[in-house]
Coordinates of C-alpha atoms and ligand atoms in Angstrom, one line a residue:
M50 CA 179.8 41.7 58.6
Q51 CA 179.7 44.5 61.1
T52 CA 181.3 47.9 60.3
F53 CA 180.8 49.7 63.6
R54 CA 183.4 52.2 64.7
N55 CA 184.3 54.0 67.9
I56 CA 183.6 57.7 68.2
T57 CA 184.8 57.9 71.8
D58 CA 185.9 54.9 74.0
N59 CA 182.3 54.0 74.9
I60 CA 180.3 55.6 72.0
L61 CA 180.1 53.6 68.8
F62 CA 178.6 54.3 65.4
I63 CA 176.4 51.4 64.3
G64 CA 174.6 52.8 61.2
G65 CA 175.1 52.2 57.5
S66 CA 174.9 53.7 54.0
D67 CA 172.4 53.1 51.2
R68 CA 174.0 53.7 47.8
R69 CA 171.1 52.2 45.8
I70 CA 168.5 54.8 46.8
A71 CA 167.6 57.2 43.9
L72 CA 165.3 59.6 45.8
F73 CA 165.5 60.4 49.5
E74 CA 162.0 60.7 50.9
N75 CA 160.9 59.7 47.4
A76 CA 161.6 63.3 46.5
Y77 CA 165.2 64.3 46.5
P78 CA 167.9 62.9 44.2
V79 CA 170.8 61.4 46.1
P80 CA 173.3 60.5 43.4
E81 CA 175.9 59.8 46.1
G82 CA 173.5 57.8 48.4
I83 CA 172.8 58.6 52.0
T84 CA 173.8 57.3 55.5
Y85 CA 171.4 56.4 58.3
N86 CA 173.2 56.9 61.5
S87 CA 172.7 55.1 64.8
Y88 CA 174.8 55.1 67.9
V89 CA 175.3 53.0 71.0
I90 CA 176.7 54.1 74.3
L91 CA 178.3 51.2 76.4
D92 CA 178.2 52.0 80.1
E93 CA 176.7 50.3 83.2
K94 CA 173.5 50.7 81.3
I95 CA 173.6 50.5 77.5
A96 CA 171.7 53.0 75.3
I97 CA 171.0 52.8 71.6
L98 CA 170.4 56.2 70.0
D99 CA 167.8 55.9 67.2
T100 CA 167.7 53.1 64.7
V101 CA 167.9 53.1 60.9
D102 CA 166.0 52.9 57.6
A103 CA 164.9 49.4 56.6
S104 CA 167.4 49.4 53.7
V105 CA 170.4 49.0 56.1
S106 CA 168.7 47.0 58.8
T107 CA 170.8 43.9 58.4
L108 CA 174.0 45.9 58.8
F109 CA 172.5 47.7 61.8
F110 CA 171.7 44.5 63.7
D111 CA 175.1 43.0 62.8
N112 CA 176.8 46.2 64.1
L113 CA 174.6 46.3 67.2
E114 CA 175.2 42.6 68.1
A115 CA 179.0 43.0 67.6
A116 CA 179.0 46.1 69.7
L117 CA 177.0 44.5 72.5
G118 CA 179.0 41.2 72.7
E119 CA 177.3 39.2 75.4
R120 CA 175.5 42.2 76.9
M121 CA 171.9 43.3 76.4
P122 CA 170.8 46.9 75.7
D123 CA 168.8 48.8 78.4
Y124 CA 167.5 51.8 76.5
V125 CA 166.7 53.0 73.0
V126 CA 166.5 56.7 72.8
V127 CA 164.2 57.9 70.0
N128 CA 165.2 61.4 69.0
H129 CA 163.2 61.3 65.7
M130 CA 160.3 59.0 64.7
E131 CA 160.5 59.4 60.9
P132 CA 160.8 56.0 59.3
D133 CA 164.3 56.6 57.9
H134 CA 165.3 56.4 61.6
C135 CA 162.7 54.3 63.2
A136 CA 161.9 51.6 60.6
T137 CA 163.8 49.0 62.5
L138 CA 162.5 50.1 66.0
G139 CA 159.8 47.4 65.8
E140 CA 162.2 44.6 65.1
L141 CA 164.6 46.0 67.8
L142 CA 161.8 45.7 70.3
L143 CA 161.0 42.2 69.3
R144 CA 164.7 41.2 69.6
Y145 CA 165.1 42.9 73.0
P146 CA 161.7 42.9 74.6
E147 CA 163.1 44.3 77.9
L148 CA 164.3 47.5 76.2
K149 CA 163.0 50.7 77.7
I150 CA 162.0 53.4 75.2
V151 CA 163.3 56.9 76.0
C152 CA 161.3 59.5 74.2
N153 CA 158.9 62.4 74.7
A154 CA 155.1 62.2 74.7
K155 CA 154.7 63.2 71.1
T156 CA 157.0 60.4 70.1
K157 CA 155.1 57.9 72.1
T158 CA 151.9 58.8 70.1
M159 CA 153.8 58.3 66.8
I160 CA 155.2 55.0 67.9
A161 CA 151.7 53.7 68.3
Q162 CA 150.8 55.2 64.8
F163 CA 153.8 53.6 63.0
F164 CA 153.7 50.3 65.0
P165 CA 150.0 49.7 65.7
K166 CA 150.5 45.9 66.3
A167 CA 153.5 46.3 68.7
K168 CA 152.6 45.3 72.2
I169 CA 154.4 48.0 74.2
D170 CA 153.5 48.3 77.9
D171 CA 153.3 51.9 79.3
A172 CA 155.9 50.9 81.8
Q173 CA 158.3 50.3 78.9
Y174 CA 158.4 54.0 78.2
V175 CA 160.7 56.5 79.9
L176 CA 159.1 59.8 78.9
V177 CA 161.4 62.8 79.1
K178 CA 160.8 66.5 78.9
E179 CA 163.0 69.6 78.1
G180 CA 166.2 69.6 80.1
E181 CA 165.6 66.2 81.9
S182 CA 168.5 63.8 82.1
L183 CA 169.2 60.1 82.4
S184 CA 172.2 58.5 83.9
L185 CA 173.8 55.4 82.3
G186 CA 176.5 55.2 84.9
K187 CA 179.4 57.2 83.8
H188 CA 177.5 58.9 81.0
E189 CA 174.8 61.5 81.7
L190 CA 172.3 62.1 78.9
Q191 CA 170.4 65.3 78.7
F192 CA 167.4 65.8 76.5
Y193 CA 166.4 69.0 74.6
M194 CA 163.2 69.4 72.6
A195 CA 163.7 70.5 69.0
P196 CA 160.1 70.6 67.6
M197 CA 159.9 70.9 63.7
V198 CA 163.6 70.3 63.2
H199 CA 162.2 68.4 61.2
W200 CA 159.0 66.8 62.7
P201 CA 157.1 68.0 65.9
E202 CA 158.4 65.2 68.1
V203 CA 162.1 65.8 67.4
M204 CA 164.5 66.1 70.3
V205 CA 168.3 66.0 70.6
T206 CA 170.3 64.2 73.2
Y207 CA 173.5 65.6 74.8
D208 CA 176.0 63.3 76.4
A209 CA 177.5 65.6 79.0
T210 CA 180.3 63.1 79.8
D211 CA 181.9 62.8 76.4
K212 CA 180.4 66.2 75.2
V213 CA 178.6 64.6 72.3
L214 CA 175.5 66.1 70.8
F215 CA 173.2 63.6 69.0
S216 CA 171.5 66.2 66.8
A217 CA 168.8 64.2 65.0
D218 CA 168.3 65.6 61.4
A219 CA 170.1 68.8 62.3
F220 CA 173.6 68.9 60.8
G221 CA 172.8 66.1 58.4
T222 CA 174.3 65.7 55.0
F223 CA 173.3 63.9 51.8
G224 CA 175.8 61.3 50.6
A225 CA 176.9 57.8 51.6
S226 CA 180.0 57.1 53.6
K227 CA 183.2 57.8 51.8
G228 CA 185.0 55.4 54.1
G229 CA 185.8 57.8 57.0
L230 CA 183.4 58.1 59.9
F231 CA 184.5 61.7 60.7
A232 CA 184.1 64.6 58.3
D233 CA 187.7 65.4 58.6
E234 CA 188.8 61.9 57.7
N235 CA 187.2 62.4 54.3
G236 CA 188.9 65.7 53.8
F237 CA 185.6 67.6 54.1
S238 CA 186.1 71.0 52.6
E239 CA 184.1 74.2 52.2
A240 CA 182.9 72.9 48.8
D241 CA 181.4 69.8 50.5
F242 CA 179.0 72.0 52.4
S243 CA 176.9 72.0 49.1
E244 CA 175.3 68.6 50.0
A245 CA 174.9 69.7 53.6
R246 CA 173.2 72.9 52.4
R247 CA 171.0 71.0 49.9
Y248 CA 170.0 68.6 52.8
Y249 CA 169.3 71.5 55.2
T250 CA 167.4 73.8 52.8
N251 CA 165.1 71.1 51.4
I252 CA 164.5 69.1 54.5
V253 CA 164.3 71.7 57.3
G254 CA 164.6 75.0 55.3
K255 CA 161.0 76.0 56.1
Y256 CA 161.7 75.8 59.9
G257 CA 164.4 78.5 60.3
V258 CA 162.8 79.9 63.5
Q259 CA 162.8 76.5 65.1
V260 CA 166.4 75.8 64.0
L261 CA 167.5 79.1 65.5
A262 CA 165.8 78.0 68.8
L263 CA 167.8 74.8 68.7
L264 CA 171.0 76.6 67.9
K265 CA 170.4 78.8 71.0
K266 CA 170.1 75.8 73.2
A267 CA 173.2 74.2 71.6
A268 CA 175.2 77.4 72.2
G269 CA 175.0 76.6 75.9
L270 CA 176.6 73.2 75.5
D271 CA 180.3 72.3 75.1
I272 CA 180.1 70.2 71.9
Q273 CA 183.2 68.1 71.0
Y274 CA 181.4 65.7 68.7
L275 CA 178.4 66.4 66.6
C276 CA 176.5 63.2 65.7
P277 CA 173.7 63.8 63.2
L278 CA 171.4 61.1 61.8
H279 CA 172.8 61.5 58.3
G280 CA 176.3 62.1 57.0
P281 CA 179.6 62.2 58.8
V282 CA 180.3 62.7 62.4
W283 CA 181.9 66.1 63.2
R284 CA 184.8 66.6 65.6
E285 CA 186.5 69.5 63.7
N286 CA 185.1 72.6 62.2
I287 CA 181.9 72.3 64.3
G288 CA 181.9 76.1 64.7
A289 CA 182.0 76.6 60.9
F290 CA 179.0 74.3 60.4
I291 CA 177.0 76.0 63.2
E292 CA 177.9 79.4 61.4
K293 CA 176.4 78.0 58.2
Y294 CA 173.3 76.9 60.0
T295 CA 172.9 80.3 61.6
L296 CA 172.9 81.9 58.1
W297 CA 170.6 79.3 56.5
A298 CA 168.1 79.4 59.4
S299 CA 168.0 83.2 59.4
Y300 CA 167.6 83.2 55.6
T301 CA 170.7 85.3 55.3
P302 CA 172.6 84.8 52.0
E303 CA 176.0 83.1 52.4
E304 CA 177.5 84.9 49.4
K305 CA 177.1 88.0 47.4
G306 CA 176.3 86.5 44.0
V307 CA 173.7 85.8 41.4
M308 CA 171.7 82.7 40.6
I309 CA 170.1 82.9 37.2
A310 CA 167.4 80.2 36.7
Y311 CA 165.7 80.1 33.3
A312 CA 162.8 78.1 31.8
S313 CA 163.1 78.2 28.0
I314 CA 161.5 76.2 25.2
Y315 CA 163.3 77.2 22.0
G316 CA 166.2 79.1 23.4
G317 CA 165.1 82.7 23.3
T318 CA 164.8 83.0 27.1
E319 CA 168.0 81.0 27.6
N320 CA 169.8 83.5 25.3
A321 CA 168.6 86.4 27.4
A322 CA 169.8 84.7 30.6
E323 CA 173.2 84.2 29.0
I324 CA 173.4 87.8 27.8
L325 CA 172.5 89.0 31.3
A326 CA 175.3 86.8 32.8
S327 CA 177.8 88.2 30.3
E328 CA 176.7 91.7 31.1
L329 CA 177.1 91.1 34.8
S330 CA 180.6 89.7 34.1
K331 CA 181.5 92.8 32.2
R332 CA 180.5 94.8 35.3
G333 CA 182.9 92.8 37.4
V334 CA 180.4 90.4 39.0
R335 CA 182.2 87.1 39.3
N336 CA 179.9 85.0 41.3
V337 CA 177.2 84.1 38.8
E338 CA 175.6 80.6 38.2
I339 CA 173.1 79.8 35.4
F340 CA 170.7 76.9 35.7
D341 CA 168.2 75.4 33.3
A342 CA 165.2 75.0 35.6
S343 CA 163.8 72.3 33.3
K344 CA 166.9 70.2 33.7
I345 CA 168.1 70.6 37.2
H346 CA 166.1 69.2 40.1
P347 CA 164.6 72.0 42.1
S348 CA 166.3 70.8 45.3
Y349 CA 169.6 72.0 43.8
L350 CA 168.1 75.3 43.0
V351 CA 166.5 75.8 46.4
S352 CA 169.9 75.2 47.9
E353 CA 171.5 77.6 45.5
A354 CA 168.9 80.3 46.2
F355 CA 169.6 80.0 50.0
R356 CA 173.3 80.5 49.1
M357 CA 173.1 83.5 46.8
S358 CA 172.0 87.1 47.6
H359 CA 170.6 87.9 44.1
L360 CA 168.2 85.8 42.1
V361 CA 167.1 86.2 38.5
F362 CA 164.1 84.2 37.2
A363 CA 163.6 84.0 33.4
S364 CA 160.6 82.2 32.0
V365 CA 158.7 81.8 28.8
T366 CA 154.9 82.2 28.9
Y367 CA 153.1 78.9 28.8
N368 CA 149.3 78.3 29.0
N369 CA 149.0 82.0 29.8
D370 CA 151.2 81.5 32.9
M371 CA 154.9 80.8 33.5
F372 CA 156.6 77.6 32.4
P373 CA 155.8 74.6 34.8
A374 CA 159.4 74.1 35.8
M375 CA 159.6 77.8 36.8
E376 CA 156.3 77.6 38.8
T377 CA 157.6 74.5 40.6
L378 CA 160.8 76.3 41.5
L379 CA 159.1 79.5 42.7
L380 CA 156.5 77.6 44.7
D381 CA 159.2 75.4 46.2
L382 CA 161.2 78.5 47.3
K383 CA 158.0 80.0 48.8
A384 CA 157.2 76.7 50.6
H385 CA 160.7 76.8 52.1
M386 CA 160.1 80.3 53.3
L387 CA 163.0 81.8 51.4
K388 CA 163.2 85.6 52.0
N389 CA 165.4 88.6 52.0
R390 CA 166.7 88.4 48.4
T391 CA 167.1 90.9 45.5
V392 CA 165.4 89.7 42.4
G393 CA 165.4 90.3 38.6
L394 CA 162.9 89.0 36.1
I395 CA 162.9 88.2 32.4
Q396 CA 159.6 87.2 30.7
N397 CA 159.1 85.9 27.2
G398 CA 155.9 85.5 25.2
S399 CA 155.4 85.3 21.4
W400 CA 151.9 86.8 21.5
A401 CA 150.9 87.6 25.1
P402 CA 153.8 87.7 27.7
Q403 CA 152.3 86.8 31.0
S404 CA 155.0 85.0 32.9
G405 CA 156.4 88.2 34.5
K406 CA 153.0 88.9 36.1
H407 CA 152.7 85.4 37.5
M408 CA 156.2 85.2 38.8
T409 CA 155.7 88.6 40.5
E410 CA 152.5 87.3 42.1
I411 CA 154.4 84.4 43.8
L412 CA 157.4 86.6 44.8
S413 CA 155.1 89.3 46.3
S414 CA 153.5 86.6 48.5
M415 CA 157.0 85.9 50.0
T416 CA 158.8 88.0 52.6
N417 CA 161.2 90.8 51.6
M418 CA 161.8 89.7 48.0
D419 CA 163.0 93.0 46.4
V420 CA 162.1 92.8 42.7
R421 CA 164.1 95.3 40.8
E422 CA 163.3 97.0 37.5
P423 CA 163.3 96.6 34.6
L424 CA 161.2 93.6 33.9
V425 CA 162.8 92.4 30.7
T426 CA 160.1 91.5 28.1
L427 CA 161.1 89.4 25.1
R428 CA 158.9 88.6 22.1
S429 CA 160.2 85.2 21.1
T430 CA 163.8 86.3 20.7
V431 CA 166.2 88.9 22.0
K432 CA 166.1 92.2 20.0
E433 CA 168.1 95.4 20.2
E434 CA 165.6 96.9 22.7
N435 CA 166.0 93.9 24.9
L436 CA 169.7 94.3 25.0
T437 CA 169.1 97.8 26.4
E438 CA 166.8 96.3 29.1
L439 CA 169.2 93.5 29.9
K440 CA 172.1 96.0 30.3
A441 CA 169.9 98.1 32.6
L442 CA 169.0 95.0 34.7
A443 CA 172.7 94.1 34.9
D444 CA 173.5 97.7 36.0
E445 CA 170.8 97.5 38.7
I446 CA 172.0 94.1 40.0
A447 CA 175.7 95.1 39.9
K448 CA 174.9 98.3 41.8
S449 CA 172.9 96.4 44.4
L450 CA 175.7 93.9 44.8
A451 CA 178.1 96.7 45.5
E452 CA 175.9 98.3 48.2
Ligands
FEO861 FE1 166.2 61.9 58.5 FE2 163.4 63.7 59.3 O1 164.4 62.2 58.9

């Protein structure tokens, strides 16, 4: 049974939620599920904006048919060709063979790649470029290219009539629907930005430059509704969300605080991490979070590292290198282009401590990662001399936080 809802008089949400999925993109845990958003604009001409993942295709077509009534759609606008949004495009074209595909040239190439058996005539395409528009009657759609937010073909569509930005993956959030369509209906709070942050940092975190370019274009638009391809629709606090994006995309920490991530086998390294946190607390540092990198999925730590100004990595030595969980985390942070952070390091080794050297190598290949002294070195367990080093590191971090 259909679950579509109105956003404005003529714009409807026709997507759905997948709560069975364990890993989004087969990579990121989504314990609260995820939504795949699709929209339809009912005007003299009818436009569908993106389709959905195969997991919610039945609901999508129920929603679409209910929204259309006796009418037929004229256009499908493809803002993003990743299969979580285009998996049902092939069936949509089979059901509505007269449909025109509105997309850019890169998208057209990808459609042929993903649907090699589809018989799509060139005349079926309406190819658009930066700033071009399409009239549906009352509604005027404008198209803006947003390459690498998250794939090269991505574009966003602005409905100048109802002042709606269909933002593709930008401003998406992990998590299935909580009932409300709009973020404010679910009582979306500052704390809820955590899943928006985890989505952003892991999915598009690498492409800050390109996201800033999109934000620059968006700044010129009057946006009353923000309609991403995942998560709730925004009609309140849009400015606050854009502010968060500006920080994330420029790799600016949101908060002065310390993330301590440790990789420990028998507890010695964990003990040092806890002592450091306690010493920071004694120095008045209140915003400290400790994570066991072996236990927490790296996507949560990537998100936390984007949030915090100061990062401490503590790792045991393993196979003459750092512990695998720590290597995964640091390489993930590097891959997502994290920069501009103040860093402390703790290494442990029962006979040949090497993890500090290897952690430093990765950090020095990143941009503006300010590794502070001392490098705390444990031999199996924390000793008196280590307490001195940990206090010195706490002093250094507290001093830096106060700057
Ligand atoms: Fe939600 Fe880049 O796909």
